[in-house]
Amino acid sequence: MSKALVWVEHDNAAIKDATLAAITAALQIGEVDLIVAGSGCAAVAEAASRIAGVATVYLADHAAYAHALPENVAPLIVDLMGGHDAFLAPATSNGKNIAPRVAALLDVMQVSDILSVEGPRTFTRPTYAGNAIATVQSSDAKMVITVRSTAFARVASEGGSGSVAAVAGGGDAGLSSFIGAEIALSERPELTSAKVIVAGGRALKDARTFEATIFPLADTLGAAVGASRAAVDAGYVPNDYQIGQTGKIVAPEVYIAVGISGAIQHLAGMKDSGTIIAIDKDEEAPIFQVADIGLVADLFDAVPSLTQILREAK
Ligand code: FAD
């Protein structure tokens, strides 16, 4: 039976949700071990050992692993790959930072952003900005795979009885150092795990109008806020709000697109959402081709009215 090693994304305190989707994919390949690399993260390894279906959790606890620097973490993973056939990481910013380095060190081809596991070496993945789905088969001795977390259910975080084994690793490779992180703090849910997203486009005019129009609707629904690239490029919101081919991939239960035309690069990031609601004044806008519910209206009338109705209904 194949053995897979999954990199656990965490903040040295809690496991990030996307890891659970990567583990679901790994369980379809074979037996699953996890690698928890961090600093002061023994509790994370304990929690990881309770994830359903997990065999061994390798714990590398060292200051050099505190911030998931790929230069330090990748060699540690490569050392563990002697006993594994596949390495998987969630296709998050950090996962996409680490996996290619692992692939390069192993001298194998990475299989990126898989959507399904069709066999122990066969996967589907999007290509041409999600307009085509390729079925790919790896013939490499070791497979390195990133997993699109919206395409897999999350494995149960409790119910497993894995063991924890400490590993040393090489520590600081001396190639990079962590300077600092500027983390946007928000009361709203995180974009990639939100059940409801309200996203605004170029039509929102400027930062102040975006905030005055989109934020109240999002807050009434307890939703995360997203944006098209045009809205980000114009400075309405920071670029971690961007949804699409070069932004975040999301699949909430409800996606409300406001003044977003529906360019293919935007659709690539949200078209797998459960129910898509679009508000746009142009009835020919391509967003209506993927929308379940479409409202042809001026957003500056429709959105405040909708927000008011929802507030009154609460
Ligand atoms: P527009 O296309 O200008 O659409 C604005 C919409 O608002 C129109 O449909 C208009 O009818 C409507 N509107 C205007 N006023 C009102 C009003 N008062 N009431 C109601 N509706 C109104 N884009 C992304 O979003 N994400 C990506 O990740 C991304 N990656 C890209 C990567 C590449 C390589 C390239 C080339 C492009 C990428 N783009 C991406 C850009 C993409 O092609 C579009 O330019 C962008 O999505 C358009 O944003 P928009 O829909 O907000 O603006």
Coordinates of C-alpha atoms and ligand atoms in Angstrom, one line a residue:
M1 CA 0.0 0.0 0.0
S2 CA 1.2 3.5 -0.8
K3 CA 2.3 5.8 2.0
A4 CA 1.5 9.5 1.9
L5 CA 3.0 12.3 4.0
V6 CA 0.9 15.5 4.5
W7 CA 2.3 18.8 5.6
V8 CA 0.2 20.2 8.4
E9 CA -0.5 24.0 8.1
H10 CA -0.8 25.6 11.5
D11 CA 0.1 28.8 13.4
N12 CA 1.9 26.8 16.2
A13 CA -1.4 26.7 18.1
A14 CA -4.2 25.4 15.8
I15 CA -4.4 23.4 12.5
K16 CA -5.6 25.3 9.5
D17 CA -8.8 23.8 7.9
A18 CA -7.3 23.4 4.5
T19 CA -5.0 20.6 5.9
L20 CA -8.1 18.5 6.6
A21 CA -9.0 18.6 2.9
A22 CA -5.4 17.6 1.9
I23 CA -5.6 14.6 4.3
T24 CA -8.9 13.5 2.7
A25 CA -7.0 13.4 -0.7
A26 CA -4.1 11.6 0.9
L27 CA -6.3 8.9 2.4
Q28 CA -7.5 8.1 -1.2
I29 CA -3.8 7.4 -2.1
G30 CA -2.8 5.2 0.8
E31 CA -1.8 5.2 4.5
V32 CA -1.3 8.7 5.8
D33 CA 1.4 10.2 8.1
L34 CA 1.6 13.9 8.9
I35 CA 4.5 16.3 9.4
V36 CA 4.0 19.1 12.0
A37 CA 7.0 21.5 11.8
G38 CA 6.9 24.5 14.0
S39 CA 8.1 26.0 17.3
G40 CA 6.4 25.2 20.6
C41 CA 3.8 23.2 18.6
A42 CA 3.5 20.0 20.6
A43 CA -0.3 20.7 21.1
V44 CA -0.7 20.9 17.3
A45 CA 0.9 17.5 16.9
E46 CA -1.4 16.1 19.6
A47 CA -4.4 17.5 17.9
A48 CA -3.1 16.2 14.5
S49 CA -2.8 12.6 15.9
R50 CA -6.6 12.7 16.7
I51 CA -7.5 13.3 13.0
A52 CA -9.4 10.4 11.6
G53 CA -7.3 7.9 9.6
V54 CA -3.8 9.3 10.6
A55 CA -1.0 6.8 11.4
T56 CA 2.1 8.7 12.5
V57 CA 2.5 12.4 13.2
Y58 CA 6.2 13.5 12.8
L59 CA 6.8 16.5 15.1
A60 CA 9.8 18.8 14.3
D61 CA 9.8 21.4 17.0
H62 CA 12.5 24.0 16.4
A63 CA 12.7 27.8 16.3
A64 CA 13.8 27.5 12.6
Y65 CA 10.4 26.0 11.7
A66 CA 8.3 28.7 13.5
H67 CA 7.2 30.5 10.3
A68 CA 7.1 27.7 7.8
L69 CA 10.1 29.0 5.8
P70 CA 10.4 26.6 2.8
E71 CA 14.2 26.7 2.9
N72 CA 14.1 25.1 6.4
V73 CA 11.0 22.9 6.1
A74 CA 11.6 21.4 2.7
P75 CA 14.8 19.5 3.6
L76 CA 13.0 18.1 6.7
I77 CA 10.2 16.8 4.5
V78 CA 12.7 15.4 1.9
D79 CA 14.4 13.4 4.8
L80 CA 11.0 11.8 5.6
M81 CA 10.2 11.0 2.0
G82 CA 12.5 7.9 2.1
G83 CA 9.6 6.1 3.7
H84 CA 6.8 7.7 1.7
D85 CA 5.6 7.5 -1.9
A86 CA 3.7 10.8 -2.0
F87 CA 3.9 14.2 -0.3
L88 CA 0.8 16.4 -0.2
A89 CA 0.2 20.0 0.9
P90 CA -2.9 22.1 0.8
A91 CA -2.7 24.6 -2.2
T92 CA -2.6 27.6 0.2
S93 CA 0.0 30.3 0.0
N94 CA 2.3 28.4 2.4
G95 CA 1.6 25.0 0.9
K96 CA 2.4 26.4 -2.6
N97 CA 5.6 27.9 -1.1
I98 CA 6.9 24.6 0.3
A99 CA 5.8 21.9 -2.2
P100 CA 7.8 23.1 -5.2
R101 CA 11.0 23.2 -3.2
V102 CA 10.3 19.6 -2.0
A103 CA 9.7 18.6 -5.7
A104 CA 12.9 20.3 -6.8
L105 CA 15.0 18.6 -4.1
L106 CA 13.5 15.2 -5.0
D107 CA 13.9 16.0 -8.7
V108 CA 10.3 15.1 -9.5
M109 CA 7.4 16.9 -11.3
Q110 CA 4.9 18.5 -9.0
V111 CA 1.2 17.8 -9.6
S112 CA -0.5 21.1 -8.7
D113 CA -3.9 21.9 -7.3
I114 CA -5.6 18.5 -7.7
L115 CA -9.4 18.4 -7.8
S116 CA -9.8 14.6 -7.4
V117 CA -7.9 11.4 -6.9
E118 CA -8.8 8.9 -9.7
G119 CA -6.3 6.3 -8.7
P120 CA -3.1 5.9 -6.7
R121 CA -1.2 7.9 -9.3
T122 CA -4.0 9.5 -11.3
F123 CA -5.5 12.9 -10.6
T124 CA -7.6 15.6 -12.1
R125 CA -6.5 19.3 -12.0
P126 CA -7.7 22.5 -13.6
T127 CA -5.9 24.0 -16.6
Y128 CA -6.5 27.1 -18.8
A129 CA -7.8 29.1 -15.7
G130 CA -10.2 26.3 -14.9
N131 CA -11.8 26.1 -18.3
A132 CA -10.6 22.6 -18.8
I133 CA -9.9 19.8 -16.4
A134 CA -6.9 17.6 -17.2
T135 CA -6.5 14.0 -16.0
V136 CA -2.9 13.5 -15.2
Q137 CA -0.9 10.5 -14.2
S138 CA 2.5 10.7 -12.4
S139 CA 5.2 8.2 -13.3
D140 CA 7.7 9.8 -10.8
A141 CA 9.2 7.6 -8.1
K142 CA 7.9 10.1 -5.5
M143 CA 4.9 12.2 -6.0
V144 CA 4.6 15.8 -4.8
I145 CA 1.0 17.1 -4.9
T146 CA -0.8 20.3 -3.9
V147 CA -4.6 19.9 -3.1
R148 CA -7.3 22.4 -3.9
S149 CA -9.1 22.5 -0.5
T150 CA -12.5 23.5 -1.9
A151 CA -12.6 20.3 -4.0
F152 CA -12.3 17.8 -1.1
A153 CA -14.5 17.4 2.0
R154 CA -12.6 17.9 5.3
V155 CA -11.7 14.7 7.1
A156 CA -13.0 14.5 10.7
S157 CA -10.6 16.3 13.1
E158 CA -11.4 13.8 15.9
G159 CA -11.7 10.0 16.1
G160 CA -8.2 9.0 15.0
S161 CA -5.5 7.5 17.2
G162 CA -2.2 8.2 15.5
S163 CA 1.1 8.3 17.3
V164 CA 3.5 11.2 17.6
A165 CA 7.2 10.7 16.8
A166 CA 9.7 13.5 17.3
V167 CA 12.1 14.2 14.4
A168 CA 15.1 16.5 14.6
G169 CA 15.6 17.8 11.0
G170 CA 18.4 20.1 10.0
G171 CA 17.0 23.3 11.6
D172 CA 18.1 26.6 10.1
A173 CA 19.4 26.1 6.6
G174 CA 20.9 29.6 6.7
L175 CA 19.2 30.6 3.4
S176 CA 16.4 32.8 4.7
S177 CA 15.2 34.5 7.8
F178 CA 11.8 35.7 9.1
I179 CA 11.6 39.5 9.4
G180 CA 8.0 40.1 10.2
A181 CA 4.4 39.6 9.2
E182 CA 1.7 42.1 8.7
I183 CA -1.5 40.3 9.3
A184 CA -4.8 41.9 8.5
L185 CA -7.1 41.5 11.5
S186 CA -10.8 41.3 10.7
E187 CA -13.9 40.3 12.6
R188 CA -15.3 38.8 9.4
P189 CA -14.8 35.2 8.5
E190 CA -11.7 34.2 6.5
L191 CA -12.4 34.3 2.7
T192 CA -11.3 30.7 2.0
S193 CA -13.4 29.1 4.7
A194 CA -16.5 31.5 4.7
K195 CA -19.9 30.1 4.1
V196 CA -21.1 33.4 2.5
I197 CA -19.0 35.9 0.5
V198 CA -20.1 39.3 -0.7
A199 CA -17.7 40.4 -3.5
G200 CA -17.5 43.8 -5.1
G201 CA -16.0 44.9 -8.5
R202 CA -14.9 47.9 -10.4
A203 CA -18.4 49.4 -10.3
L204 CA -17.9 50.3 -6.6
K205 CA -16.0 53.4 -7.7
D206 CA -13.5 53.9 -4.8
A207 CA -12.5 52.6 -1.4
R208 CA -15.0 54.6 0.5
T209 CA -17.9 53.7 -1.7
F210 CA -16.9 50.0 -1.6
E211 CA -16.8 50.1 2.2
A212 CA -20.1 52.0 2.5
T213 CA -21.9 49.6 0.1
I214 CA -20.4 46.1 0.5
F215 CA -19.4 46.0 4.2
P216 CA -22.9 46.6 5.6
L217 CA -24.4 43.8 3.4
A218 CA -21.6 41.4 4.4
D219 CA -21.9 42.3 8.1
T220 CA -25.6 41.7 8.0
L221 CA -25.1 38.3 6.6
G222 CA -22.0 37.4 8.7
A223 CA -20.2 37.1 5.4
A224 CA -16.6 37.5 4.3
V225 CA -15.7 40.3 1.8
G226 CA -14.0 39.6 -1.5
A227 CA -13.2 41.6 -4.6
S228 CA -12.4 41.4 -8.3
R229 CA -8.9 42.2 -9.4
A230 CA -10.1 45.5 -11.0
A231 CA -11.3 46.6 -7.5
V232 CA -8.0 45.5 -5.9
D233 CA -5.9 47.2 -8.6
A234 CA -7.9 50.4 -8.2
G235 CA -7.1 50.3 -4.5
Y236 CA -10.6 49.9 -3.2
V237 CA -9.4 47.0 -1.0
P238 CA -6.1 45.2 -0.2
N239 CA -5.0 42.4 -2.5
D240 CA -5.7 39.6 0.0
Y241 CA -9.4 40.3 -0.9
Q242 CA -8.9 39.2 -4.6
I243 CA -10.8 36.2 -5.9
G244 CA -9.9 34.5 -9.1
Q245 CA -7.1 33.0 -11.1
T246 CA -4.4 35.1 -9.5
G247 CA -6.3 35.6 -6.2
K248 CA -8.0 33.2 -3.9
I249 CA -10.0 30.2 -4.9
V250 CA -13.3 30.0 -3.0
A251 CA -16.4 27.8 -2.9
P252 CA -18.8 29.2 -0.3
E253 CA -22.4 28.1 0.1
V254 CA -23.5 31.5 -1.2
Y255 CA -21.5 34.0 -3.4
I256 CA -22.9 37.4 -4.0
A257 CA -21.1 39.2 -6.9
V258 CA -21.9 42.9 -6.9
G259 CA -20.8 45.0 -10.0
I260 CA -18.5 42.2 -11.2
S261 CA -18.7 41.5 -14.9
G262 CA -17.6 37.8 -14.6
A263 CA -14.4 37.7 -16.6
I264 CA -13.0 34.1 -16.9
Q265 CA -10.2 35.0 -14.6
H266 CA -12.7 35.9 -11.9
L267 CA -14.9 32.9 -12.5
A268 CA -11.9 30.6 -12.1
G269 CA -11.9 31.6 -8.4
M270 CA -15.6 31.3 -7.5
K271 CA -17.6 29.3 -10.0
D272 CA -17.7 26.2 -7.8
S273 CA -19.7 28.2 -5.2
G274 CA -23.0 26.7 -4.1
T275 CA -25.5 29.4 -5.0
I276 CA -24.2 32.4 -7.0
I277 CA -26.2 35.6 -6.8
A278 CA -25.2 38.4 -9.2
I279 CA -26.2 42.0 -9.2
D280 CA -25.2 44.0 -12.3
K281 CA -26.8 46.7 -14.4
D282 CA -25.8 45.1 -17.7
E283 CA -28.0 42.1 -18.5
E284 CA -25.4 40.9 -20.9
A285 CA -22.7 40.6 -18.2
P286 CA -21.1 37.1 -18.4
I287 CA -21.5 36.7 -14.6
F288 CA -25.2 36.0 -15.3
Q289 CA -24.2 32.8 -17.2
V290 CA -22.9 31.2 -14.0
A291 CA -25.4 32.9 -11.6
D292 CA -28.3 30.9 -10.0
I293 CA -30.0 34.1 -9.2
G294 CA -29.4 37.3 -11.2
L295 CA -30.6 40.8 -10.5
V296 CA -30.3 43.4 -13.3
A297 CA -30.2 46.6 -11.3
D298 CA -28.1 49.5 -10.3
L299 CA -26.2 48.2 -7.3
F300 CA -26.4 51.6 -5.5
D301 CA -30.2 51.0 -5.3
A302 CA -30.2 47.3 -4.9
V303 CA -27.5 46.7 -2.3
P304 CA -28.7 49.2 0.3
S305 CA -32.3 48.0 -0.1
L306 CA -31.3 44.4 0.2
T307 CA -29.2 45.2 3.3
Q308 CA -32.2 47.0 4.9
I309 CA -34.6 44.2 4.2
L310 CA -32.2 41.6 5.6
R311 CA -31.6 43.8 8.7
E312 CA -35.3 44.0 9.3
A313 CA -35.8 40.3 8.8
K314 CA -33.2 39.5 11.5
Ligands
FAD1 P1 -15.5 45.1 -15.0 O1 -15.2 44.0 -16.0 O2 -15.2 46.5 -15.4 O3 -17.0 45.0 -14.6 C1 -17.7 45.9 -13.9 C2 -19.2 45.5 -13.9 O4 -19.9 46.4 -13.1 C3 -19.8 45.5 -15.3 O5 -20.4 44.3 -15.6 C4 -20.8 46.7 -15.2 O6 -22.0 46.4 -16.0 C5 -21.1 46.7 -13.7 N1 -21.6 48.0 -13.2 C6 -21.1 49.2 -13.4 N2 -21.8 50.1 -12.7 C7 -22.8 49.4 -12.1 C8 -23.8 49.8 -11.2 N3 -24.0 51.1 -10.8 N4 -24.7 48.9 -10.8 C9 -24.5 47.6 -11.1 N5 -23.6 47.1 -12.0 C10 -22.7 48.1 -12.4 N6 -9.8 39.3 -12.3 C11 -10.2 38.9 -11.1 O7 -11.3 39.3 -10.6 N7 -9.5 38.0 -10.4 C12 -8.3 37.5 -10.8 O8 -7.7 36.6 -10.1 C13 -7.8 37.9 -12.1 N8 -6.7 37.4 -12.6 C14 -6.3 37.8 -13.8 C15 -5.1 37.2 -14.4 C16 -4.8 37.6 -15.7 C17 -3.5 37.0 -16.3 C18 -5.5 38.6 -16.4 C19 -5.1 39.0 -17.8 C20 -6.6 39.1 -15.8 C21 -7.0 38.8 -14.6 N9 -8.2 39.3 -14.0 C22 -8.6 38.9 -12.8 C23 -8.8 40.5 -14.5 C24 -10.1 40.2 -15.3 O9 -9.8 39.9 -16.7 C25 -11.1 41.4 -15.3 O10 -10.4 42.5 -15.8 C26 -11.6 41.7 -13.9 O11 -12.1 40.6 -13.3 C27 -12.7 42.7 -14.1 O12 -13.2 43.2 -12.8 P2 -14.7 43.7 -12.7 O13 -15.6 42.6 -13.0 O14 -14.7 44.3 -11.3 O15 -14.7 44.9 -13.6

